[in-house]
Amino acid sequence: MSTTDLEKQPAPETHSQPSKFDKFKIKNNTYRNHFVAFLGEFFGTFMFLFIAFCIAQNANSYPTLKDSAYTADPSVFTANPSQVVMISFGFGFGLCVSIYFVLFTGGNLNPNVSLGLLLIGAINVVRFFVMVIAQIIAGIAAAATVDALYPGDIKFANAKSTAVNRSRAVFLEMFATSVLVLVVFFTAVERTINIAPLIIGLSVFVAHLILVPTTGASINIARSLGPQIIASKQGWPHYFWIYIVGPILGSLLAAAVYKILKFLNYETCTAADNVDFIDSQERLIDEAT
């Protein structure tokens, strides 16, 4: 038998042994991907909020900080700079670490980020609801876990300063949320940047520096809803709607700004500048030679 004949012979069939886990596999890739997204968003949001809630609980319970952000009257809010920075670090860098953990799902970890992605067409309606349900459940689970691990009442639920009225609080939440969502759009959607999780975490850190002394800092419905449900025995603040309406308006504002920039072909702005710069450099080189 010649070498050519050997090459023409069909390769023997190989039958791989079925895995014992095959019966648990989801045959439809769409359902499987949604399930993976659900798990990723749940674990990522739980990790983020667990870290943030623990640090916020510590900050608001620290005995040497006399001007506690949470007093006997939950409507009275006094911000100690040390507490503000500590809480801001907890939420900002807790988010950064958690996004790296679940990059395979996109790392939304925030219903308002997911809403923004839905509005610009980055995710579909089904994926949006899958993610939001996972995020809200994770927020409740994280709040319940921290409440079980720490003695006393929850001290990380949102509380608005009496110095800030409700309309101002809504606008503060709206603008801070829009900044976060726009940062996500331009670091993780328009172009993928390796340090996108760090930049997104820094935007949350800055937002908390602004909002903790004023609104208590939501910018994330899951972050506000989870602690409030677990602490419902303490009563719901009459202004809780601020933490729903403000961030939703922020997502809408961010999507509107993004669509306007896309309509105006913002990409050509810097591209044209780069081309002009390169042309000028080439002319200088030609003149020099």
mmCIF file of C-alpha atoms in Angstrom:
data_model
loop_
_atom_site.group_PDB
_atom_site.id
_atom_site.type_symbol
_atom_site.label_atom_id
_atom_site.label_comp_id
_atom_site.label_asym_id
_atom_site.label_seq_id
_atom_site.Cartn_x
_atom_site.Cartn_y
_atom_site.Cartn_z
ATOM 1 C CA MET A 1 0.000 0.000 0.000
ATOM 2 C CA SER A 2 1.430 3.338 -1.046
ATOM 3 C CA THR A 3 1.667 6.462 1.016
ATOM 4 C CA THR A 4 -1.037 8.050 -1.155
ATOM 5 C CA ASP A 5 -3.439 5.198 -0.386
ATOM 6 C CA LEU A 6 -2.822 5.615 3.321
ATOM 7 C CA GLU A 7 -3.593 9.324 3.092
ATOM 8 C CA LYS A 8 -6.907 8.594 1.320
ATOM 9 C CA GLN A 9 -8.123 6.231 4.036
ATOM 10 C CA PRO A 10 -10.689 7.868 6.377
ATOM 11 C CA ALA A 11 -9.512 8.547 9.880
ATOM 12 C CA PRO A 12 -10.878 6.131 12.472
ATOM 13 C CA GLU A 13 -13.869 7.457 14.394
ATOM 14 C CA THR A 14 -13.233 8.341 17.998
ATOM 15 C CA HIS A 15 -16.027 8.166 20.520
ATOM 16 C CA SER A 16 -15.426 10.255 23.600
ATOM 17 C CA GLN A 17 -16.794 8.939 26.808
ATOM 18 C CA PRO A 18 -19.853 10.901 27.970
ATOM 19 C CA SER A 19 -19.166 13.060 30.973
ATOM 20 C CA LYS A 20 -21.104 12.385 34.137
ATOM 21 C CA PHE A 21 -22.053 16.073 34.060
ATOM 22 C CA ASP A 22 -23.656 15.876 30.581
ATOM 23 C CA LYS A 23 -27.127 15.369 32.037
ATOM 24 C CA PHE A 24 -26.823 18.737 33.771
ATOM 25 C CA LYS A 25 -25.805 20.630 30.631
ATOM 26 C CA ILE A 26 -28.249 23.101 29.110
ATOM 27 C CA LYS A 27 -28.575 22.218 25.430
ATOM 28 C CA ASN A 28 -29.804 25.639 24.279
ATOM 29 C CA ASN A 29 -26.864 28.041 24.224
ATOM 30 C CA THR A 30 -29.124 31.070 24.636
ATOM 31 C CA TYR A 31 -30.610 29.754 27.873
ATOM 32 C CA ARG A 32 -27.186 28.671 29.061
ATOM 33 C CA ASN A 33 -25.701 32.105 28.388
ATOM 34 C CA HIS A 34 -28.549 33.805 30.242
ATOM 35 C CA PHE A 35 -28.022 31.440 33.162
ATOM 36 C CA VAL A 36 -24.282 32.161 33.209
ATOM 37 C CA ALA A 37 -25.031 35.897 33.085
ATOM 38 C CA PHE A 38 -27.451 35.492 35.998
ATOM 39 C CA LEU A 39 -24.868 33.663 38.106
ATOM 40 C CA GLY A 40 -22.103 36.098 37.187
ATOM 41 C CA GLU A 41 -24.176 39.155 38.034
ATOM 42 C CA PHE A 42 -25.412 37.579 41.265
ATOM 43 C CA PHE A 43 -21.974 36.610 42.568
ATOM 44 C CA GLY A 44 -20.348 39.809 41.314
ATOM 45 C CA THR A 45 -23.002 42.084 42.814
ATOM 46 C CA PHE A 46 -22.972 40.111 46.054
ATOM 47 C CA MET A 47 -19.182 40.434 46.317
ATOM 48 C CA PHE A 48 -19.285 44.164 45.538
ATOM 49 C CA LEU A 49 -22.067 45.024 47.975
ATOM 50 C CA PHE A 50 -20.823 42.695 50.699
ATOM 51 C CA ILE A 51 -17.449 44.477 50.671
ATOM 52 C CA ALA A 52 -19.073 47.912 50.495
ATOM 53 C CA PHE A 53 -21.692 47.217 53.181
ATOM 54 C CA CYS A 54 -19.103 45.816 55.596
ATOM 55 C CA ILE A 55 -16.904 48.883 55.203
ATOM 56 C CA ALA A 56 -19.881 51.251 55.520
ATOM 57 C CA GLN A 57 -21.062 49.425 58.650
ATOM 58 C CA ASN A 58 -17.578 49.729 60.144
ATOM 59 C CA ALA A 59 -17.315 53.403 59.221
ATOM 60 C CA ASN A 60 -20.670 54.293 60.742
ATOM 61 C CA SER A 61 -20.027 52.259 63.908
ATOM 62 C CA TYR A 62 -16.497 53.445 64.641
ATOM 63 C CA PRO A 63 -16.492 54.768 68.220
ATOM 64 C CA THR A 64 -13.944 57.543 67.663
ATOM 65 C CA LEU A 65 -16.042 59.173 64.948
ATOM 66 C CA LYS A 66 -18.353 61.262 67.077
ATOM 67 C CA ASP A 67 -20.328 62.816 64.236
ATOM 68 C CA SER A 68 -21.968 59.595 63.129
ATOM 69 C CA ALA A 69 -23.775 59.675 59.808
ATOM 70 C CA TYR A 70 -26.599 57.684 61.369
ATOM 71 C CA THR A 71 -28.273 59.040 64.483
ATOM 72 C CA ALA A 72 -31.369 58.076 66.414
ATOM 73 C CA ASP A 73 -33.377 60.036 63.867
ATOM 74 C CA PRO A 74 -32.632 58.516 60.419
ATOM 75 C CA SER A 75 -33.591 61.778 58.720
ATOM 76 C CA VAL A 76 -30.735 63.602 60.460
ATOM 77 C CA PHE A 77 -27.500 63.153 58.531
ATOM 78 C CA THR A 78 -24.129 64.547 59.594
ATOM 79 C CA ALA A 79 -21.112 63.588 57.537
ATOM 80 C CA ASN A 80 -17.695 63.077 59.069
ATOM 81 C CA PRO A 81 -14.942 63.437 56.414
ATOM 82 C CA SER A 82 -13.226 60.257 57.619
ATOM 83 C CA GLN A 83 -16.453 58.322 57.233
ATOM 84 C CA VAL A 84 -17.111 59.782 53.794
ATOM 85 C CA VAL A 85 -13.676 58.766 52.500
ATOM 86 C CA MET A 86 -13.851 55.307 54.076
ATOM 87 C CA ILE A 87 -17.303 54.592 52.638
ATOM 88 C CA SER A 88 -16.269 55.950 49.235
ATOM 89 C CA PHE A 89 -13.232 53.670 49.172
ATOM 90 C CA GLY A 90 -15.414 50.715 50.099
ATOM 91 C CA PHE A 91 -17.863 51.217 47.255
ATOM 92 C CA GLY A 92 -15.344 52.373 44.650
ATOM 93 C CA PHE A 93 -12.677 49.743 45.082
ATOM 94 C CA GLY A 94 -15.167 47.044 46.059
ATOM 95 C CA LEU A 95 -16.744 47.558 42.641
ATOM 96 C CA CYS A 96 -13.364 47.564 40.894
ATOM 97 C CA VAL A 97 -12.367 44.206 42.397
ATOM 98 C CA SER A 98 -15.760 42.665 41.702
ATOM 99 C CA ILE A 99 -15.873 43.727 38.042
ATOM 100 C CA TYR A 100 -12.566 41.959 37.403
ATOM 101 C CA PHE A 101 -14.139 38.843 38.918
ATOM 102 C CA VAL A 102 -17.095 38.779 36.490
ATOM 103 C CA LEU A 103 -15.782 40.343 33.276
ATOM 104 C CA PHE A 104 -17.264 37.397 31.357
ATOM 105 C CA THR A 105 -20.791 38.785 31.914
ATOM 106 C CA GLY A 106 -19.840 42.394 31.290
ATOM 107 C CA GLY A 107 -19.681 43.152 35.005
ATOM 108 C CA ASN A 108 -22.709 45.467 35.224
ATOM 109 C CA LEU A 109 -23.402 44.866 38.946
ATOM 110 C CA ASN A 110 -25.889 47.731 38.844
ATOM 111 C CA PRO A 111 -29.453 47.812 37.435
ATOM 112 C CA ASN A 112 -28.904 51.375 36.275
ATOM 113 C CA VAL A 113 -25.840 50.422 34.253
ATOM 114 C CA SER A 114 -27.842 47.555 32.744
ATOM 115 C CA LEU A 115 -30.666 49.987 31.921
ATOM 116 C CA GLY A 116 -28.211 52.275 30.161
ATOM 117 C CA LEU A 117 -26.830 49.366 28.134
ATOM 118 C CA LEU A 118 -30.377 48.367 27.186
ATOM 119 C CA LEU A 119 -31.203 51.895 26.026
ATOM 120 C CA ILE A 120 -28.194 52.047 23.679
ATOM 121 C CA GLY A 121 -28.811 48.536 22.353
ATOM 122 C CA ALA A 122 -25.776 46.869 23.931
ATOM 123 C CA ILE A 123 -27.950 44.177 25.566
ATOM 124 C CA ASN A 124 -31.421 42.860 24.764
ATOM 125 C CA VAL A 125 -34.536 43.005 26.935
ATOM 126 C CA VAL A 126 -34.282 39.408 28.154
ATOM 127 C CA ARG A 127 -30.646 39.806 29.231
ATOM 128 C CA PHE A 128 -31.577 43.089 30.935
ATOM 129 C CA PHE A 129 -34.238 41.451 33.114
ATOM 130 C CA VAL A 130 -32.001 38.450 33.847
ATOM 131 C CA MET A 131 -29.237 40.757 35.068
ATOM 132 C CA VAL A 132 -31.471 43.109 37.052
ATOM 133 C CA ILE A 133 -33.208 40.260 38.877
ATOM 134 C CA ALA A 134 -29.815 38.774 39.781
ATOM 135 C CA GLN A 135 -28.503 42.153 40.963
ATOM 136 C CA ILE A 136 -31.511 42.910 43.173
ATOM 137 C CA ILE A 137 -31.481 39.441 44.741
ATOM 138 C CA ALA A 138 -27.740 39.817 45.354
ATOM 139 C CA GLY A 139 -28.290 43.205 46.996
ATOM 140 C CA ILE A 140 -30.822 41.707 49.395
ATOM 141 C CA ALA A 141 -28.561 38.716 50.092
ATOM 142 C CA ALA A 142 -25.521 40.927 50.749
ATOM 143 C CA ALA A 143 -27.482 43.164 53.125
ATOM 144 C CA ALA A 144 -28.893 40.147 54.966
ATOM 145 C CA THR A 145 -25.435 38.571 55.292
ATOM 146 C CA VAL A 146 -23.830 41.721 56.695
ATOM 147 C CA ASP A 147 -26.795 42.241 59.022
ATOM 148 C CA ALA A 148 -26.337 38.685 60.334
ATOM 149 C CA LEU A 149 -22.584 39.102 60.832
ATOM 150 C CA TYR A 150 -22.650 42.478 62.594
ATOM 151 C CA PRO A 151 -24.418 43.185 65.900
ATOM 152 C CA GLY A 152 -26.980 45.944 66.162
ATOM 153 C CA ASP A 153 -28.996 47.681 63.478
ATOM 154 C CA ILE A 154 -28.044 48.138 59.853
ATOM 155 C CA LYS A 155 -25.980 51.302 59.415
ATOM 156 C CA PHE A 156 -25.435 51.226 55.676
ATOM 157 C CA ALA A 157 -28.936 52.016 54.391
ATOM 158 C CA ASN A 158 -29.268 55.268 52.475
ATOM 159 C CA ALA A 159 -30.089 58.358 54.541
ATOM 160 C CA LYS A 160 -30.605 61.820 53.076
ATOM 161 C CA SER A 161 -29.257 64.965 54.679
ATOM 162 C CA THR A 162 -31.917 67.321 56.030
ATOM 163 C CA ALA A 163 -29.946 70.142 54.412
ATOM 164 C CA VAL A 164 -30.797 68.748 50.959
ATOM 165 C CA ASN A 165 -34.402 68.807 49.780
ATOM 166 C CA ARG A 166 -35.907 66.039 47.682
ATOM 167 C CA SER A 167 -35.693 67.773 44.299
ATOM 168 C CA ARG A 168 -31.999 68.542 44.785
ATOM 169 C CA ALA A 169 -31.379 64.979 45.920
ATOM 170 C CA VAL A 170 -33.020 63.630 42.756
ATOM 171 C CA PHE A 171 -30.821 65.804 40.540
ATOM 172 C CA LEU A 172 -27.679 64.882 42.476
ATOM 173 C CA GLU A 173 -28.454 61.180 42.071
ATOM 174 C CA MET A 174 -29.315 61.696 38.411
ATOM 175 C CA PHE A 175 -26.090 63.504 37.503
ATOM 176 C CA ALA A 176 -23.846 61.158 39.503
ATOM 177 C CA THR A 177 -25.491 58.096 37.948
ATOM 178 C CA SER A 178 -25.173 59.562 34.456
ATOM 179 C CA VAL A 179 -21.438 60.079 34.994
ATOM 180 C CA LEU A 180 -21.014 56.450 36.053
ATOM 181 C CA VAL A 181 -23.033 55.112 33.113
ATOM 182 C CA LEU A 182 -21.189 57.312 30.605
ATOM 183 C CA VAL A 183 -17.860 56.104 31.964
ATOM 184 C CA VAL A 184 -19.052 52.530 31.397
ATOM 185 C CA PHE A 185 -20.146 53.397 27.843
ATOM 186 C CA PHE A 186 -16.816 54.902 26.842
ATOM 187 C CA THR A 187 -14.454 52.503 28.617
ATOM 188 C CA ALA A 188 -16.215 49.157 28.237
ATOM 189 C CA VAL A 189 -18.644 49.509 25.308
ATOM 190 C CA GLU A 190 -17.197 51.903 22.725
ATOM 191 C CA ARG A 191 -13.669 50.640 23.250
ATOM 192 C CA THR A 192 -12.395 48.032 25.630
ATOM 193 C CA ILE A 193 -9.761 49.412 27.989
ATOM 194 C CA ASN A 194 -7.817 46.975 30.160
ATOM 195 C CA ILE A 195 -8.104 49.251 33.169
ATOM 196 C CA ALA A 196 -11.821 49.912 32.610
ATOM 197 C CA PRO A 197 -12.785 48.308 35.968
ATOM 198 C CA LEU A 198 -10.369 50.640 37.764
ATOM 199 C CA ILE A 199 -11.721 53.721 35.982
ATOM 200 C CA ILE A 200 -15.315 52.675 36.680
ATOM 201 C CA GLY A 201 -14.436 52.075 40.329
ATOM 202 C CA LEU A 202 -12.846 55.523 40.550
ATOM 203 C CA SER A 203 -16.005 57.097 39.126
ATOM 204 C CA VAL A 204 -18.035 55.408 41.875
ATOM 205 C CA PHE A 205 -15.478 56.567 44.453
ATOM 206 C CA VAL A 206 -15.817 60.184 43.281
ATOM 207 C CA ALA A 207 -19.614 59.923 43.146
ATOM 208 C CA HIS A 208 -19.683 58.765 46.766
ATOM 209 C CA LEU A 209 -17.438 61.621 47.852
ATOM 210 C CA ILE A 210 -20.128 63.936 46.462
ATOM 211 C CA LEU A 211 -23.253 62.047 47.480
ATOM 212 C CA VAL A 212 -22.549 60.477 50.876
ATOM 213 C CA PRO A 213 -22.836 63.826 52.708
ATOM 214 C CA THR A 214 -25.948 64.821 50.725
ATOM 215 C CA THR A 215 -28.173 61.957 49.573
ATOM 216 C CA GLY A 216 -26.402 59.023 51.185
ATOM 217 C CA ALA A 217 -25.201 57.863 47.727
ATOM 218 C CA SER A 218 -27.272 55.373 45.807
ATOM 219 C CA ILE A 219 -26.537 55.490 42.016
ATOM 220 C CA ASN A 220 -27.567 51.830 42.151
ATOM 221 C CA ILE A 221 -31.110 50.622 42.826
ATOM 222 C CA ALA A 222 -29.872 47.235 44.091
ATOM 223 C CA ARG A 223 -27.597 48.982 46.593
ATOM 224 C CA SER A 224 -30.529 50.971 48.031
ATOM 225 C CA LEU A 225 -33.260 48.356 47.860
ATOM 226 C CA GLY A 226 -31.369 45.489 49.537
ATOM 227 C CA PRO A 227 -30.544 47.197 52.859
ATOM 228 C CA GLN A 228 -33.948 48.872 53.033
ATOM 229 C CA ILE A 229 -35.785 45.558 52.673
ATOM 230 C CA ILE A 230 -33.666 43.927 55.387
ATOM 231 C CA ALA A 231 -34.024 46.989 57.630
ATOM 232 C CA SER A 232 -37.751 47.388 56.915
ATOM 233 C CA LYS A 233 -38.531 46.862 60.614
ATOM 234 C CA GLN A 234 -36.893 50.260 61.163
ATOM 235 C CA GLY A 235 -39.351 51.772 58.687
ATOM 236 C CA TRP A 236 -39.039 53.068 55.137
ATOM 237 C CA PRO A 237 -38.009 56.722 54.716
ATOM 238 C CA HIS A 238 -40.660 58.803 52.990
ATOM 239 C CA TYR A 239 -38.062 59.951 50.468
ATOM 240 C CA PHE A 240 -36.933 56.463 49.407
ATOM 241 C CA TRP A 241 -38.352 57.036 45.921
ATOM 242 C CA ILE A 242 -35.387 59.369 45.320
ATOM 243 C CA TYR A 243 -33.082 56.333 45.107
ATOM 244 C CA ILE A 244 -35.290 54.813 42.403
ATOM 245 C CA VAL A 245 -36.196 57.859 40.310
ATOM 246 C CA GLY A 246 -32.821 59.646 40.449
ATOM 247 C CA PRO A 247 -30.663 56.775 39.144
ATOM 248 C CA ILE A 248 -33.228 55.874 36.450
ATOM 249 C CA LEU A 249 -33.174 59.465 35.202
ATOM 250 C CA GLY A 250 -29.372 59.252 35.266
ATOM 251 C CA SER A 251 -29.423 56.209 32.981
ATOM 252 C CA LEU A 252 -31.789 58.023 30.603
ATOM 253 C CA LEU A 253 -29.571 61.122 30.583
ATOM 254 C CA ALA A 254 -26.424 59.092 29.907
ATOM 255 C CA ALA A 255 -28.100 57.212 27.048
ATOM 256 C CA ALA A 256 -29.316 60.504 25.539
ATOM 257 C CA VAL A 257 -25.831 62.068 25.690
ATOM 258 C CA TYR A 258 -24.306 58.926 24.181
ATOM 259 C CA LYS A 259 -26.814 58.831 21.310
ATOM 260 C CA ILE A 260 -26.278 62.526 20.552
ATOM 261 C CA LEU A 261 -22.509 62.005 20.376
ATOM 262 C CA LYS A 262 -22.958 58.937 18.167
ATOM 263 C CA PHE A 263 -25.347 60.863 15.899
ATOM 264 C CA LEU A 264 -22.694 63.565 15.504
ATOM 265 C CA ASN A 265 -20.041 60.903 14.712
ATOM 266 C CA TYR A 266 -17.859 61.939 17.604
ATOM 267 C CA GLU A 267 -15.232 59.395 16.510
ATOM 268 C CA THR A 268 -14.219 61.600 13.578
ATOM 269 C CA CYS A 269 -13.335 64.489 15.896
ATOM 270 C CA THR A 270 -10.172 62.994 17.362
ATOM 271 C CA ALA A 271 -9.518 60.964 14.223
ATOM 272 C CA ALA A 272 -9.318 64.147 12.130
ATOM 273 C CA ASP A 273 -7.006 65.772 14.659
ATOM 274 C CA ASN A 274 -4.756 62.715 14.605
ATOM 275 C CA VAL A 275 -4.619 62.725 10.798
ATOM 276 C CA ASP A 276 -3.731 66.441 10.728
ATOM 277 C CA PHE A 277 -1.023 65.878 13.335
ATOM 278 C CA ILE A 278 0.483 62.959 11.415
ATOM 279 C CA ASP A 279 0.408 64.923 8.145
ATOM 280 C CA SER A 280 2.162 67.885 9.764
ATOM 281 C CA GLN A 281 4.851 65.617 11.199
ATOM 282 C CA GLU A 282 5.406 63.956 7.823
ATOM 283 C CA ARG A 283 5.766 67.366 6.161
ATOM 284 C CA LEU A 284 8.355 68.400 8.744
ATOM 285 C CA ILE A 285 10.315 65.203 8.110
ATOM 286 C CA ASP A 286 10.176 65.735 4.333
ATOM 287 C CA GLU A 287 11.392 69.323 4.694
ATOM 288 C CA ALA A 288 14.218 68.223 6.975
ATOM 289 C CA THR A 289 15.408 65.616 4.499
#
